[in-house]
Backbone as numpy.savetxt, mean C-alpha at the origin, in Angstrom:
# Nx Ny Nz CAx CAy CAz Cx Cy Cz
6.72 -5.62 5.63 6.48 -5.23 4.27 7.65 -6.04 3.72
7.36 -6.25 2.45 8.31 -7.10 1.58 8.44 -8.46 1.84
7.35 -9.07 2.60 7.36 -10.41 2.89 6.44 -11.40 2.02
5.96 -10.74 0.89 4.98 -11.51 0.06 5.95 -12.26 -1.00
5.32 -13.36 -1.46 5.91 -14.07 -2.54 6.38 -13.33 -3.74
5.70 -12.27 -4.10 5.80 -11.30 -5.41 6.68 -10.23 -5.17
7.02 -9.92 -3.96 7.80 -8.86 -3.50 9.31 -8.80 -4.30
9.46 -7.41 -4.98 10.70 -7.35 -5.65 11.22 -6.02 -5.20
12.59 -6.15 -4.65 12.99 -4.88 -3.90 13.30 -3.64 -4.97
13.82 -3.93 -6.20 14.19 -2.90 -7.00 14.39 -3.39 -8.57
14.79 -2.56 -9.47 14.82 -3.04 -10.78 15.95 -3.92 -10.96
17.06 -3.93 -10.16 18.07 -4.74 -10.27 17.60 -6.37 -9.89
16.73 -6.40 -8.87 16.39 -7.64 -8.42 15.28 -8.22 -9.53
14.61 -7.20 -9.99 13.45 -7.78 -11.08 14.42 -8.25 -12.37
15.53 -7.74 -12.88 16.21 -8.06 -13.98 16.74 -9.59 -13.65
17.38 -9.61 -12.36 17.84 -11.06 -12.03 16.81 -11.99 -12.06
15.68 -11.64 -11.57 14.38 -12.79 -11.50 14.06 -13.02 -12.83
13.75 -11.87 -13.93 13.26 -12.15 -15.17 14.22 -13.03 -15.82
15.53 -12.88 -15.60 16.59 -13.59 -16.60 16.43 -15.14 -16.37
15.82 -15.63 -15.22 15.86 -16.91 -14.83 14.29 -17.56 -15.06
13.64 -16.70 -15.60 12.13 -17.11 -15.61 11.82 -17.63 -16.99
11.30 -18.89 -17.08 11.03 -19.24 -18.45 9.21 -19.13 -18.63
9.03 -18.46 -19.59 7.64 -18.22 -20.06 7.13 -19.00 -21.03
5.87 -19.63 -21.02 5.20 -20.27 -21.83 4.66 -19.33 -22.99
4.39 -19.79 -24.24 3.80 -18.93 -25.13 2.60 -18.23 -24.71
1.70 -18.69 -23.95 0.58 -17.85 -23.47 0.71 -17.06 -22.33
1.70 -16.95 -21.62 2.13 -16.39 -20.54 2.30 -14.86 -20.87
1.94 -14.10 -19.98 1.96 -12.47 -20.10 2.65 -11.86 -18.64
3.46 -10.89 -18.93 3.89 -10.22 -17.79 3.16 -8.75 -17.86
2.79 -8.59 -16.67 2.05 -7.33 -16.57 2.43 -6.44 -15.38
2.28 -5.03 -15.42 2.80 -4.27 -14.44 1.55 -3.19 -14.08
1.30 -2.88 -12.82 0.27 -2.02 -12.48 1.09 -0.69 -11.87
0.35 0.37 -12.05 0.75 1.59 -11.36 -0.61 2.23 -10.77
-0.70 2.45 -9.57 -1.81 3.34 -8.85 -1.64 4.63 -9.13
-2.48 5.30 -9.71 -2.35 6.79 -9.79 -2.87 7.53 -8.45
-2.21 8.55 -8.01 -2.59 8.97 -6.78 -2.94 8.14 -5.63
-1.93 7.26 -5.44 -2.20 6.11 -4.48 -2.53 6.58 -3.07
-1.90 7.39 -2.39 -2.11 7.74 -1.06 -3.55 8.35 -0.90
-4.01 9.00 -1.86 -5.50 9.59 -1.60 -6.56 8.60 -2.03
-6.23 7.39 -2.56 -7.10 6.35 -2.84 -7.09 5.42 -1.83
-6.38 5.26 -0.85 -6.29 4.19 0.10 -7.76 4.42 1.18
-8.42 3.23 0.88 -9.61 3.37 1.89 -9.23 3.16 3.42
-9.45 4.29 4.20 -8.93 4.56 5.41 -9.45 3.37 6.47
-10.74 2.81 6.29 -10.89 2.02 7.47 -10.40 0.75 7.01
-10.06 0.48 5.82 -9.36 -1.08 5.48 -8.09 -0.87 5.85
-7.25 0.29 5.51 -6.03 0.49 5.85 -5.73 0.41 7.45
-6.64 0.97 8.20 -6.51 0.86 9.78 -6.57 -0.67 10.07
-7.62 -1.29 9.37 -7.60 -2.87 9.53 -6.45 -3.62 9.43
-5.71 -3.37 8.38 -4.46 -3.94 7.99 -3.46 -3.56 8.97
-3.21 -2.51 9.51 -2.33 -2.07 10.53 -2.70 -2.78 11.75
-3.91 -2.99 12.17 -4.17 -3.57 13.38 -3.93 -5.14 13.18
-3.80 -5.69 11.96 -3.59 -7.10 11.79 -1.94 -7.32 12.05
-1.28 -6.40 11.71 0.29 -6.43 11.82 1.03 -5.74 12.91
0.39 -4.88 13.80 0.92 -4.20 14.81 0.33 -4.61 16.12
1.11 -4.38 17.06 0.47 -4.51 18.44 -0.63 -3.38 18.72
-1.49 -3.70 19.61 -2.67 -2.90 19.81 -2.38 -1.34 20.09
-1.42 -1.12 20.85 -1.05 0.20 21.07 -0.48 1.01 19.97
0.26 0.44 19.17 1.04 0.90 17.83 -0.35 1.19 16.90
-1.10 0.09 16.67 -2.27 0.35 15.84 -3.18 1.43 16.37
-3.42 1.75 17.65 -4.17 2.83 18.06 -3.61 4.12 17.68
-2.29 4.25 17.96 -1.53 5.34 17.62 -1.66 5.65 16.17
-1.46 4.66 15.18 -1.53 4.86 13.89 -2.94 5.24 13.49
-3.85 4.66 14.10 -5.38 5.20 13.85 -5.53 6.69 14.07
-4.92 7.03 15.35 -5.24 8.45 15.62 -4.56 9.32 14.56
-3.38 8.89 14.22 -2.68 9.74 13.23 -3.50 9.67 11.87
-3.90 8.64 11.35 -4.41 8.67 10.08 -6.03 9.24 10.19
-6.47 9.45 11.26 -7.85 9.95 11.38 -7.71 11.47 11.75
-6.59 11.92 11.97 -6.52 13.33 12.40 -5.53 14.11 11.58
-5.93 14.00 10.36 -5.20 14.74 9.20 -5.96 16.03 8.82
-5.11 17.06 9.10 -5.72 18.52 8.35 -4.85 19.11 7.41
-5.37 19.82 6.62 -4.50 20.72 5.74 -5.11 22.08 5.45
-4.36 22.81 4.83 -4.87 24.17 4.59 -4.97 24.38 3.05
-5.82 25.09 2.74 -5.98 25.29 1.19 -6.49 26.80 1.07
-5.91 27.77 0.37 -6.43 29.14 0.14 -6.67 29.74 1.50
-5.94 29.40 2.51 -6.26 30.22 3.90 -7.29 29.33 4.72
-7.83 28.37 4.36 -8.86 27.72 5.14 -8.41 26.34 5.58
-8.86 25.86 6.51 -8.33 24.52 7.15 -9.54 23.50 6.73
-9.06 22.38 6.31 -9.70 21.22 5.98 -9.47 20.06 6.63
-10.37 19.11 6.92 -10.20 17.65 7.60 -10.15 16.85 6.41
-8.89 16.01 6.19 -8.84 14.99 5.20 -9.64 13.76 5.81
-10.63 13.42 4.82 -11.61 12.34 5.34 -11.53 11.03 4.65
-10.58 11.19 3.52 -10.42 9.95 2.81 -8.80 9.92 2.55
-8.33 8.59 2.19 -6.93 8.46 1.97 -5.91 8.67 2.97
-4.85 8.58 2.79 -3.76 8.89 3.79 -3.09 10.17 3.28
-2.48 10.85 4.25 -1.97 12.15 4.10 -0.63 12.04 3.18
-0.53 13.00 2.18 0.84 13.36 1.48 1.81 13.87 2.41
2.75 13.36 2.58 3.97 13.92 3.27 4.10 13.41 4.71
3.01 12.61 5.18 3.11 11.99 6.27 4.19 10.90 6.41
5.13 10.71 7.22 6.00 9.53 7.21 5.16 8.12 7.44
3.95 8.36 8.01 3.32 7.05 8.27 2.69 6.46 6.85
2.35 7.36 6.17 1.67 7.05 4.64 2.33 6.11 3.86
3.44 6.18 3.59 4.10 5.08 2.72 4.08 3.74 3.30
4.19 3.57 4.67 4.18 2.35 5.25 2.77 1.81 5.21
1.71 2.65 5.63 0.30 2.22 5.52 0.09 1.75 4.03
0.42 2.52 2.98 -0.02 2.35 1.73 0.73 0.96 1.37
1.99 0.84 1.58 2.60 -0.56 1.19 1.94 -1.73 1.82
1.49 -1.69 3.10 0.85 -2.71 3.89 -0.50 -2.97 3.24
-1.39 -1.88 2.84 -2.52 -2.07 2.27 -2.38 -2.64 0.84
-1.32 -2.23 -0.04 -1.14 -2.72 -1.12 -0.79 -4.43 -1.09
-0.14 -4.59 -0.13 0.36 -6.04 -0.13 -0.73 -6.94 0.22
-1.78 -6.36 0.97 -2.99 -7.30 1.16 -3.85 -7.20 0.04
-4.02 -5.95 -0.66 -4.74 -6.06 -1.84 -4.22 -7.02 -2.97
-2.90 -6.90 -3.12 -2.43 -7.83 -4.06 -2.60 -9.50 -3.70
-2.45 -9.71 -2.60 -2.48 -10.99 -1.96 -3.96 -11.56 -2.30
-5.00 -10.55 -1.95 -6.36 -10.91 -2.20 -6.55 -11.18 -3.88
-6.02 -10.26 -4.64 -6.08 -10.45 -6.09 -5.53 -11.77 -6.60
-4.44 -12.05 -6.17 -3.58 -13.27 -6.53 -4.38 -14.59 -6.11
-4.63 -14.44 -4.77 -5.41 -15.74 -4.37 -6.82 -15.76 -5.04
-7.47 -14.95 -5.54 -8.89 -14.96 -6.33 -8.47 -15.51 -7.84
-7.36 -15.53 -8.30 -7.10 -15.86 -9.64 -6.86 -17.20 -9.62
-7.69 -17.99 -10.67 -7.59 -19.52 -10.69 -5.92 -19.82 -11.09
């Protein structure tokens, strides 16, 4: 993670970057925020991304964790069938990997 050309670690790095950036009159700076990111990550695509960056055993373990998520609500047990689990230590890593690939695909498709 953090190896894309658009990666910015924190607000301090952003301020340093923007200070040295010259914008043309038609240029625009945009920022995006994904609402409820973890629950919107498509599981099959996220697992594919993990398989692309991890060794096969690690990828298989991650898949087992991602596909074996259960939670309780009002005394009933439910299986989470979409997204990645809130509170799982694996979820931020998978979300970051997925978003990096999503961003690369979006940037590569822009003329």
